[in-house]
Coordinates of C-alpha atoms in Angstrom, one line a residue:
X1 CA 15.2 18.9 0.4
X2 CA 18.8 19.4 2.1
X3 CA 20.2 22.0 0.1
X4 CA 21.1 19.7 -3.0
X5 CA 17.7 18.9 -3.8
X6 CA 16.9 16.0 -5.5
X7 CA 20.3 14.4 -6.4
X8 CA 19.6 11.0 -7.7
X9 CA 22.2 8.1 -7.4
X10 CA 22.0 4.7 -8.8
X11 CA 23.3 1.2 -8.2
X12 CA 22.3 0.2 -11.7
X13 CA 18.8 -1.7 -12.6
X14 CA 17.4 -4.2 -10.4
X15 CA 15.8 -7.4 -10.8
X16 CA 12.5 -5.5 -10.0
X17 CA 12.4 -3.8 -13.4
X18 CA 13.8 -0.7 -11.7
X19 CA 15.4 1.8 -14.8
X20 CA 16.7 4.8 -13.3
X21 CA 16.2 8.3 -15.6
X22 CA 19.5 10.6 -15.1
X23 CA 17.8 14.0 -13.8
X24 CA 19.2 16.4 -11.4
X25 CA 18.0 19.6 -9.9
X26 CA 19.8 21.7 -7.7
X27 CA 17.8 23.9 -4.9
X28 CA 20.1 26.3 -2.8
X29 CA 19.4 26.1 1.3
X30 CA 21.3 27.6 4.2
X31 CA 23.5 25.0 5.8
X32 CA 21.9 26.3 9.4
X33 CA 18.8 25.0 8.5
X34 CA 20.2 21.5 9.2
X35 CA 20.0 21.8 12.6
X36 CA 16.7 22.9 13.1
X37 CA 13.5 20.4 14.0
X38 CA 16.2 17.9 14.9
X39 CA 18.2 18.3 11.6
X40 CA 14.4 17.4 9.5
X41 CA 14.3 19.4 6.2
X42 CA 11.3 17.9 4.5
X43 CA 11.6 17.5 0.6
X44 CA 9.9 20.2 -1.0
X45 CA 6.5 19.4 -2.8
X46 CA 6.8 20.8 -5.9
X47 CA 10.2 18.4 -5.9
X48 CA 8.5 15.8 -5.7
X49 CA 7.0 15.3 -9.7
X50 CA 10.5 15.5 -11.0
X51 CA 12.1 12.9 -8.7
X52 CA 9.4 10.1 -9.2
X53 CA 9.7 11.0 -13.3
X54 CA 13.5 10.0 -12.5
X55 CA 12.6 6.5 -12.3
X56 CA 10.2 3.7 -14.2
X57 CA 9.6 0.5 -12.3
X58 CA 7.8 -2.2 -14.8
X59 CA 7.7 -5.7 -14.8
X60 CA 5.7 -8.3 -12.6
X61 CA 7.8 -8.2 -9.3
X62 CA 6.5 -5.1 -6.9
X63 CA 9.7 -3.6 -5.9
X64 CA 10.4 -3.0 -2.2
X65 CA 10.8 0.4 -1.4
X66 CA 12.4 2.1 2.2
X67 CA 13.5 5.8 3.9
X68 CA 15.2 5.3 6.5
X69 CA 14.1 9.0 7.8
X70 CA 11.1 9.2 6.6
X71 CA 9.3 11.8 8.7
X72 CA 5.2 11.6 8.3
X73 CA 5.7 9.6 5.5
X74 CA 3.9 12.1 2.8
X75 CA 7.2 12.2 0.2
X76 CA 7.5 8.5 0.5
X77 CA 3.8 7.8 -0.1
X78 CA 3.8 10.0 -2.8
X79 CA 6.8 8.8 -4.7
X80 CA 5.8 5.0 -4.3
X81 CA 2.5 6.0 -5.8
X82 CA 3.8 7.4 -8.3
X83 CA 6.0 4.3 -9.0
X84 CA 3.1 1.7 -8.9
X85 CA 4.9 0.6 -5.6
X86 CA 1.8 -0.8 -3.2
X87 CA 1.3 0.3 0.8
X88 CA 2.8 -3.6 1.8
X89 CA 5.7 -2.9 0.2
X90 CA 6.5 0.5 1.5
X91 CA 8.6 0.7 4.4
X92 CA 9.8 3.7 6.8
X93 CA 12.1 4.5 9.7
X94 CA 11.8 8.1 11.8
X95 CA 13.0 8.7 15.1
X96 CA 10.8 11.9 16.0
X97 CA 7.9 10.5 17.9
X98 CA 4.8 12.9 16.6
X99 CA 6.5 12.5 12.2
X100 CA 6.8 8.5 13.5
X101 CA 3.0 8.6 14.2
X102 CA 1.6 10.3 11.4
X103 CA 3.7 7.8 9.5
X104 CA 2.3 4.6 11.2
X105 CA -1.4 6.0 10.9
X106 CA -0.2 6.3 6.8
X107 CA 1.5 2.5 6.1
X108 CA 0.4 -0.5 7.1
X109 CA 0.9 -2.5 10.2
X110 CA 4.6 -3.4 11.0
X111 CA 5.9 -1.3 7.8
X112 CA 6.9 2.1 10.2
X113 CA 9.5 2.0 13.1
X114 CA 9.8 4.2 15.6
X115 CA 14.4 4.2 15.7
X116 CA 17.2 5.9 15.6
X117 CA 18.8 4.7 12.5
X118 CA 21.8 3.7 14.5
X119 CA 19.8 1.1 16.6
X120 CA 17.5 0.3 13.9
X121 CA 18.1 -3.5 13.1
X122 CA 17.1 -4.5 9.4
X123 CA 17.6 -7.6 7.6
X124 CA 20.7 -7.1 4.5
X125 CA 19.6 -6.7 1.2
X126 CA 16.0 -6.6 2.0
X127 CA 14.8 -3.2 -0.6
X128 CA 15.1 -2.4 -4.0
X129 CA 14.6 1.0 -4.0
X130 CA 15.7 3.8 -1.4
X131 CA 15.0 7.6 -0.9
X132 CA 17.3 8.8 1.4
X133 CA 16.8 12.4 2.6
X134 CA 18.9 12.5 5.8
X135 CA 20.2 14.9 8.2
X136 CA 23.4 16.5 7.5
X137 CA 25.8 17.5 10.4
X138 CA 28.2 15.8 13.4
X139 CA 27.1 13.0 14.5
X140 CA 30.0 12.5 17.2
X141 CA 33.5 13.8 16.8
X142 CA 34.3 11.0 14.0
X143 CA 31.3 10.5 11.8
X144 CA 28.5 12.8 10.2
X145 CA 24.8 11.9 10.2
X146 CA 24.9 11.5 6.3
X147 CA 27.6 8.8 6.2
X148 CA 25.9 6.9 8.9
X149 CA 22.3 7.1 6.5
X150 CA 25.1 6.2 3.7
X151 CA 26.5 3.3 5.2
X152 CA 23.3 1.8 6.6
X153 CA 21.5 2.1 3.5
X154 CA 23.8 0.7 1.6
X155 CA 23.7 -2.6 3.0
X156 CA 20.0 -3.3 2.6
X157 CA 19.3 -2.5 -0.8
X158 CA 19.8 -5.3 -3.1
X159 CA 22.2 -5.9 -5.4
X160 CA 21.1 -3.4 -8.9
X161 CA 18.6 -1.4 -6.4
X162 CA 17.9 2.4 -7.2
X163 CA 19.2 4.4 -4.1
X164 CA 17.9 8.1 -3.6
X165 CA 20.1 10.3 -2.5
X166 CA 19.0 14.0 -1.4
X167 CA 22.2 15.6 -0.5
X168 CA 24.1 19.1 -0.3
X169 CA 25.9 19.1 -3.3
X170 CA 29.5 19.6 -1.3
X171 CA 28.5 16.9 0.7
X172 CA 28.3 14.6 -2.8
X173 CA 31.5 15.3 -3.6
X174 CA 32.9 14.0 -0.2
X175 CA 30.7 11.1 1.0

């Protein structure tokens, strides 16, 4: 995770039977790690238990559920598994070509694109559930690569969706 590990933020409970549990953990990383692999800091595994525990989807609507940098895919996967959340409706963005393919060869067909988040185009309002676990830095002299996850996010989850947050915990207090 990026340094804040597994920070958890809610919109409030959607029509999907989403109920968010109020957990946080906190992992320590070195800020320089950012930039490394093209800013890619993978969630950590043994994370990855506690943040799906965090949340209880029931009811008789599948919720849709996105990362908009999802890398190979593996945390997603795992954490829709673990939510009852099928393969159709589990849906991931990465820009890195070689992560982008092991994601596509992991969802079904049409559920991966290969984009920079930036030029991604997305319908509004389209998920009910996001894990975001972006990279943190400059992304040009007036806007950092988390607000730019942040704000695109934002406008695709419907209204009372869950969104997952992994940030640096400075960063929380400023986005």
């Amino acid at each position: 995770d990026r340094g804040g590990g597994g920070r958890t933020g809610q919109r409030g409970s959607s029509g999907a039977g989403v109920e968010p549990n109020r957990t946080d953990t906190h992992t320590p990383m070195a800020r320089l790690q950012n930039y490394i692999d093209e800013a890619y800091v993978p969630t950590q595994q043994e994370d990855i238990p506690t943040i799906a525990a965090t949340l209880k989807v029931s009811g008789d609507v599948i919720p849709a559920l996105i990362d908009p940098c999802a890398a190979d895919g593996e945390t997603l996967l795992q954490l829709a598994a673990a939510w009852g959340i099928t393969p159709e409706k589990t849906y991931g963005i990465e820009v890195n070509y070689r992560r982008h393919a092991a994601l596509a060869q992991r969802l079904p067909s049409g559920n991966s694109l290969l984009a920079d988040i930036t030029m991604a185009k997305c319908s509004t309002w389209a998920f009910d559930i996001a894990y975001v676990n972006p990279p943190y830095g400059d992304f040009s002299t007036f806007e950092r690569w988390e607000s730019t996850f942040l704000n695109w996010i934002t406008h695709r989850l419907r209204s009372g969706g869950v969104l997952y947050w992994v940030c640096l915990l400075y960063t929380s207090r400023c986005v």
